[in-house]
Tab-separated table of N, CA, C and O in Angstrom:
chain	number	residue	atom	x	y	z
A	1	UNK	N	0.942	-1.062	-0.042
A	1	UNK	CA	-0.036	0.043	0.093
A	1	UNK	C	0.493	1.539	-0.201
A	1	UNK	O	2.057	1.207	0.464
A	2	UNK	N	0.454	2.230	-1.103
A	2	UNK	CA	1.355	3.632	-0.802
A	2	UNK	C	0.577	4.531	-0.064
A	2	UNK	O	-0.778	4.748	0.012
A	3	UNK	N	1.212	5.433	-0.017
A	3	UNK	CA	0.884	6.522	0.843
A	3	UNK	C	1.439	8.223	0.381
A	3	UNK	O	2.420	8.098	-0.123
A	4	UNK	N	0.515	9.219	0.185
A	4	UNK	CA	0.866	10.150	-0.531
A	4	UNK	C	1.556	11.287	0.628
A	4	UNK	O	0.670	11.769	1.782
A	5	UNK	N	2.566	11.550	0.210
A	5	UNK	CA	3.110	13.028	1.246
A	5	UNK	C	3.184	14.104	0.347
A	5	UNK	O	3.381	14.217	-1.034
A	6	UNK	N	3.189	15.001	0.914
A	6	UNK	CA	3.496	16.503	0.472
A	6	UNK	C	4.683	17.175	1.022
A	6	UNK	O	5.027	16.853	2.001
A	7	UNK	N	4.832	18.247	0.020
A	7	UNK	CA	5.886	19.276	0.469
A	7	UNK	C	5.249	20.438	-0.342
A	7	UNK	O	5.081	20.690	-1.546
A	8	UNK	N	5.731	21.651	0.832
A	8	UNK	CA	5.067	22.849	0.312
A	8	UNK	C	6.738	23.674	-0.152
A	8	UNK	O	7.249	23.831	0.820
A	9	UNK	N	6.410	24.622	-0.861
A	9	UNK	CA	7.763	25.534	-1.522
A	9	UNK	C	6.708	26.894	-1.234
A	9	UNK	O	5.709	27.121	-1.932
A	10	UNK	N	7.162	27.915	-0.477
A	10	UNK	CA	6.937	29.130	-0.102
A	10	UNK	C	7.612	29.990	-0.544
A	10	UNK	O	9.185	30.358	-0.521
A	11	UNK	N	7.168	31.203	-1.748
A	11	UNK	CA	7.887	32.143	-2.299
A	11	UNK	C	7.505	33.424	-0.932
A	11	UNK	O	6.630	34.087	-1.036
A	12	UNK	N	8.455	33.327	0.338
A	12	UNK	CA	8.537	34.240	1.112
A	12	UNK	C	8.243	35.628	0.715
A	12	UNK	O	8.005	36.487	1.467
A	13	UNK	N	9.016	35.844	-0.381
A	13	UNK	CA	8.867	37.250	-0.524
A	13	UNK	C	7.809	38.042	-1.070
A	13	UNK	O	7.398	39.302	-1.411
A	14	UNK	N	7.020	37.353	-1.369
A	14	UNK	CA	5.879	37.125	-2.206
A	14	UNK	C	4.512	37.592	-1.020
A	14	UNK	O	3.252	37.870	-1.417
A	15	UNK	N	4.759	36.665	-0.245
A	15	UNK	CA	4.021	36.576	0.982
A	15	UNK	C	3.449	37.573	1.897
A	15	UNK	O	4.304	38.273	2.049
A	16	UNK	N	2.312	37.880	2.152
A	16	UNK	CA	1.924	39.018	2.703
A	16	UNK	C	1.173	38.735	4.046
A	16	UNK	O	0.648	39.870	4.637
A	17	UNK	N	1.325	37.577	4.513
A	17	UNK	CA	0.974	37.214	5.937
A	17	UNK	C	-0.722	37.076	6.075
A	17	UNK	O	-1.035	37.364	7.510
A	18	UNK	N	-1.456	37.173	5.435
A	18	UNK	CA	-2.696	37.244	5.358
A	18	UNK	C	-3.262	35.857	6.045
A	18	UNK	O	-4.585	35.975	6.791
A	19	UNK	N	-2.622	34.838	6.140
A	19	UNK	CA	-3.002	33.597	7.130
A	19	UNK	C	-4.243	32.670	6.568
A	19	UNK	O	-4.612	31.893	7.161
A	20	UNK	N	-4.573	33.091	5.727
A	20	UNK	CA	-5.769	32.179	4.785
A	20	UNK	C	-5.178	30.538	4.681
A	20	UNK	O	-6.017	29.851	4.841
A	21	UNK	N	-3.918	30.733	4.180
A	21	UNK	CA	-3.252	29.053	3.935
A	21	UNK	C	-3.342	28.871	5.297
A	21	UNK	O	-3.593	27.606	5.232
A	22	UNK	N	-3.317	29.144	6.204
A	22	UNK	CA	-2.818	28.587	7.796
A	22	UNK	C	-4.253	27.999	8.477
A	22	UNK	O	-4.637	26.824	8.870
A	23	UNK	N	-5.434	28.793	7.801
A	23	UNK	CA	-6.726	28.284	8.201
A	23	UNK	C	-7.306	27.430	7.316
A	23	UNK	O	-8.124	26.213	7.862
A	24	UNK	N	-7.068	27.440	5.993
A	24	UNK	CA	-7.292	26.307	5.097
A	24	UNK	C	-6.207	24.818	5.552
A	24	UNK	O	-7.114	23.670	5.053
A	25	UNK	N	-5.289	24.690	5.823
A	25	UNK	CA	-4.500	23.645	6.411
A	25	UNK	C	-5.111	22.965	7.537
A	25	UNK	O	-4.775	23.516	8.861
A	26	UNK	N	-5.700	21.546	7.497
A	26	UNK	CA	-6.251	21.031	8.786
A	26	UNK	C	-5.122	20.261	9.383
A	26	UNK	O	-5.400	19.324	10.474
A	27	UNK	N	-3.622	19.989	8.893
A	27	UNK	CA	-2.801	19.142	9.368
A	27	UNK	C	-1.903	20.152	10.440
A	27	UNK	O	-0.783	19.478	10.611
A	28	UNK	N	-1.976	21.323	10.422
A	28	UNK	CA	-1.129	22.415	11.325
A	28	UNK	C	0.173	22.516	10.520
A	28	UNK	O	1.433	22.278	11.603
A	29	UNK	N	0.302	22.532	9.303
A	29	UNK	CA	1.682	21.908	8.509
A	29	UNK	C	2.440	23.693	8.501
A	29	UNK	O	3.782	23.701	8.611
A	30	UNK	N	1.766	24.824	8.336
A	30	UNK	CA	2.025	26.130	8.368
A	30	UNK	C	1.669	26.856	9.211
A	30	UNK	O	0.561	26.752	9.967
A	31	UNK	N	2.484	27.756	9.551
A	31	UNK	CA	2.355	28.915	10.917
A	31	UNK	C	3.161	30.246	10.152
A	31	UNK	O	3.691	29.989	9.403
A	32	UNK	N	2.622	31.192	10.633
A	32	UNK	CA	3.456	32.703	10.851
A	32	UNK	C	4.912	32.521	11.263
A	32	UNK	O	5.050	31.962	12.522
A	33	UNK	N	5.986	32.906	10.650
A	33	UNK	CA	7.289	32.960	10.797
A	33	UNK	C	7.068	33.731	11.977
A	33	UNK	O	6.502	34.984	12.158
A	34	UNK	N	8.070	33.316	13.266
A	34	UNK	CA	7.990	34.068	14.673
A	34	UNK	C	8.947	35.183	14.327
A	34	UNK	O	10.172	35.159	14.102
A	35	UNK	N	8.416	36.578	14.323
A	35	UNK	CA	9.290	37.546	14.389
A	35	UNK	C	10.307	37.671	13.275
A	35	UNK	O	11.085	38.046	13.326
A	36	UNK	N	9.731	37.192	11.981
A	36	UNK	CA	10.697	37.403	10.710
A	36	UNK	C	9.655	38.117	9.787
A	36	UNK	O	8.464	38.118	9.853
A	37	UNK	N	10.417	39.255	8.715
A	37	UNK	CA	9.405	39.482	7.796
A	37	UNK	C	10.169	39.634	6.358
A	37	UNK	O	11.515	39.230	6.549
A	38	UNK	N	9.424	39.841	5.544
A	38	UNK	CA	10.628	39.629	3.909
A	38	UNK	C	10.408	40.555	3.747
A	38	UNK	O	10.617	41.854	4.512
A	39	UNK	N	11.193	40.993	2.388
A	39	UNK	CA	11.830	41.898	2.363
A	39	UNK	C	10.694	43.482	1.743
A	39	UNK	O	11.064	44.368	1.815
A	40	UNK	N	9.469	43.199	1.766
A	40	UNK	CA	8.338	43.783	1.721
A	40	UNK	C	8.246	44.396	3.338
A	40	UNK	O	7.135	45.142	3.384
A	41	UNK	N	8.618	44.027	4.172
A	41	UNK	CA	8.406	43.728	5.725
A	41	UNK	C	6.801	43.310	6.015
A	41	UNK	O	6.326	43.884	7.129
A	42	UNK	N	6.511	42.244	5.327
A	42	UNK	CA	5.380	41.563	5.659
A	42	UNK	C	5.761	40.168	6.615
A	42	UNK	O	6.810	39.517	6.024
A	43	UNK	N	5.243	39.896	7.319
A	43	UNK	CA	5.679	38.463	8.320
A	43	UNK	C	5.029	37.263	7.044
A	43	UNK	O	4.096	37.797	6.294
A	44	UNK	N	5.464	36.463	7.144
A	44	UNK	CA	5.358	35.343	5.854
A	44	UNK	C	5.097	34.162	6.624
A	44	UNK	O	5.357	33.820	7.688
A	45	UNK	N	4.584	33.325	5.754
A	45	UNK	CA	4.155	31.457	6.503
A	45	UNK	C	5.336	30.869	5.803
A	45	UNK	O	6.539	31.092	5.271
A	46	UNK	N	5.585	29.708	6.787
A	46	UNK	CA	6.458	28.707	6.804
A	46	UNK	C	6.242	27.309	7.204
A	46	UNK	O	5.390	27.443	7.633
A	47	UNK	N	6.642	26.385	6.773
A	47	UNK	CA	6.196	25.043	7.078
A	47	UNK	C	6.815	24.881	8.403
A	47	UNK	O	8.063	24.716	8.459
A	48	UNK	N	6.114	24.998	9.434
A	48	UNK	CA	6.641	24.287	10.777
A	48	UNK	C	6.435	22.648	11.034
A	48	UNK	O	7.297	22.536	11.935
A	49	UNK	N	5.581	22.170	10.433
A	49	UNK	CA	5.571	20.938	10.575
A	49	UNK	C	5.112	20.059	9.434
A	49	UNK	O	4.551	19.393	9.029
A	50	UNK	N	6.261	19.768	8.412
A	50	UNK	CA	6.318	19.657	7.026
A	50	UNK	C	5.755	18.093	6.859
A	50	UNK	O	5.460	17.573	5.900
A	51	UNK	N	6.575	17.159	8.065
A	51	UNK	CA	5.996	15.861	7.967
A	51	UNK	C	4.754	15.464	7.692
A	51	UNK	O	3.972	14.534	7.756
A	52	UNK	N	3.992	16.514	8.415
A	52	UNK	CA	2.424	16.626	8.290
A	52	UNK	C	1.645	16.585	7.199
A	52	UNK	O	0.679	16.370	6.916
A	53	UNK	N	2.302	17.122	6.002
A	53	UNK	CA	1.794	17.586	4.679
A	53	UNK	C	1.199	16.279	4.099
A	53	UNK	O	2.074	15.199	3.908
A	54	UNK	N	0.119	16.370	3.633
A	54	UNK	CA	-0.686	15.533	2.954
A	54	UNK	C	-0.612	15.611	1.269
A	54	UNK	O	-1.189	14.686	0.645
A	55	UNK	N	-0.275	16.947	0.789
A	55	UNK	CA	-0.061	17.041	-0.380
A	55	UNK	C	-1.747	17.782	-0.953
A	55	UNK	O	-1.738	17.622	-1.790
A	56	UNK	N	-2.401	17.942	-0.175
A	56	UNK	CA	-3.870	18.493	-0.744
A	56	UNK	C	-3.591	19.763	-1.523
A	56	UNK	O	-5.277	20.025	-2.101
A	57	UNK	N	-3.027	20.740	-0.829
A	57	UNK	CA	-2.714	21.724	-1.660
A	57	UNK	C	-3.929	22.952	-1.505
A	57	UNK	O	-4.297	23.977	-2.145
A	58	UNK	N	-4.639	22.671	-0.240
A	58	UNK	CA	-5.753	23.342	0.155
A	58	UNK	C	-5.203	24.777	0.457
A	58	UNK	O	-5.711	26.044	0.144
A	59	UNK	N	-3.817	24.891	0.954
A	59	UNK	CA	-3.272	26.356	1.200
A	59	UNK	C	-2.680	27.091	-0.085
A	59	UNK	O	-3.089	27.919	-0.146
A	60	UNK	N	-2.439	26.210	-0.988
A	60	UNK	CA	-1.800	26.580	-2.349
A	60	UNK	C	-3.569	27.335	-3.064
A	60	UNK	O	-3.148	28.470	-3.284
A	61	UNK	N	-4.391	26.767	-3.139
A	61	UNK	CA	-5.872	26.860	-3.472
A	61	UNK	C	-6.222	28.183	-3.061
A	61	UNK	O	-6.777	29.500	-3.873
A	62	UNK	N	-6.323	28.784	-1.661
A	62	UNK	CA	-6.659	29.839	-0.948
A	62	UNK	C	-5.696	31.329	-1.096
A	62	UNK	O	-6.060	32.141	-0.567
A	63	UNK	N	-4.628	30.778	-1.283
A	63	UNK	CA	-3.442	32.164	-1.351
A	63	UNK	C	-4.082	32.670	-2.531
A	63	UNK	O	-3.747	32.590	-3.558
A	64	UNK	N	-4.040	34.155	-1.873
A	64	UNK	CA	-4.430	35.366	-3.023
A	64	UNK	C	-3.386	35.560	-3.682
A	64	UNK	O	-3.443	36.011	-4.713
A	65	UNK	N	-1.901	35.708	-3.401
A	65	UNK	CA	-0.797	35.814	-4.297
A	65	UNK	C	-0.138	34.787	-4.924
A	65	UNK	O	1.048	34.891	-5.333
A	66	UNK	N	-0.603	33.533	-4.393
A	66	UNK	CA	0.199	32.488	-5.426
A	66	UNK	C	1.363	32.419	-5.001
A	66	UNK	O	2.431	32.056	-5.693
A	67	UNK	N	1.505	32.280	-3.736
A	67	UNK	CA	3.069	31.991	-3.055
A	67	UNK	C	3.169	30.871	-2.580
A	67	UNK	O	4.567	30.436	-2.562
A	68	UNK	N	2.591	29.675	-2.927
A	68	UNK	CA	2.712	28.578	-2.369
A	68	UNK	C	2.460	27.221	-3.672
A	68	UNK	O	1.724	27.388	-3.942
A	69	UNK	N	3.673	26.715	-3.493
A	69	UNK	CA	3.442	25.370	-4.526
A	69	UNK	C	3.607	24.069	-3.446
A	69	UNK	O	4.040	24.052	-2.793
A	70	UNK	N	2.489	23.122	-4.101
A	70	UNK	CA	2.660	21.921	-3.139
A	70	UNK	C	3.300	20.795	-4.046
A	70	UNK	O	2.499	20.671	-5.401
A	71	UNK	N	4.244	20.066	-3.729
A	71	UNK	CA	4.172	18.955	-4.411
A	71	UNK	C	4.010	17.576	-4.000
A	71	UNK	O	3.700	17.557	-2.689
A	72	UNK	N	3.526	16.649	-4.616
A	72	UNK	CA	2.971	15.492	-3.915
A	72	UNK	C	3.834	14.352	-4.100
A	72	UNK	O	4.283	14.201	-5.293
A	73	UNK	N	4.275	13.121	-3.224
A	73	UNK	CA	5.148	12.267	-3.776
A	73	UNK	C	4.571	11.052	-3.379
A	73	UNK	O	3.708	10.809	-2.018
A	74	UNK	N	4.383	9.945	-3.954
A	74	UNK	CA	3.576	8.621	-3.800
A	74	UNK	C	4.940	7.801	-2.544
A	74	UNK	O	5.804	7.383	-3.220
A	75	UNK	N	4.744	7.551	-1.539
A	75	UNK	CA	5.397	6.834	-0.946
A	75	UNK	C	5.098	5.260	-0.667
A	75	UNK	O	4.070	4.968	-0.337
A	76	UNK	N	6.486	4.445	-0.617
A	76	UNK	CA	6.079	3.080	-0.911
A	76	UNK	C	6.103	2.697	0.425
A	76	UNK	O	7.158	2.932	1.295
A	77	UNK	N	5.308	2.158	1.452
A	77	UNK	CA	5.372	1.335	2.408
A	77	UNK	C	6.236	-0.095	2.302
A	77	UNK	O	6.790	-1.127	1.602
C-alpha cells in the first residue's frame, strides 16, 4: 500500500501574511514565521510541521498571491 506525502514551497518574498493558508490547512503544517519579515516588511508563512503535509494543496488554492507550490510524492510502504 502506498501513501501520498506532500511538500510545500513558499515564495516568502511574495507572501503578505494574510494567514488564509493557515486556516485552510487542517494538518497544522504552516504558521506565520516568528518575528521574521520579508523584503516588503510582511510577516510570512513557513512550514513548521512539514512531515504532516499530505499534499492536498488547500493552502495553495486559497493563497491570493500565489505564493505556495505543493508537490506530491507517492511513498511506498
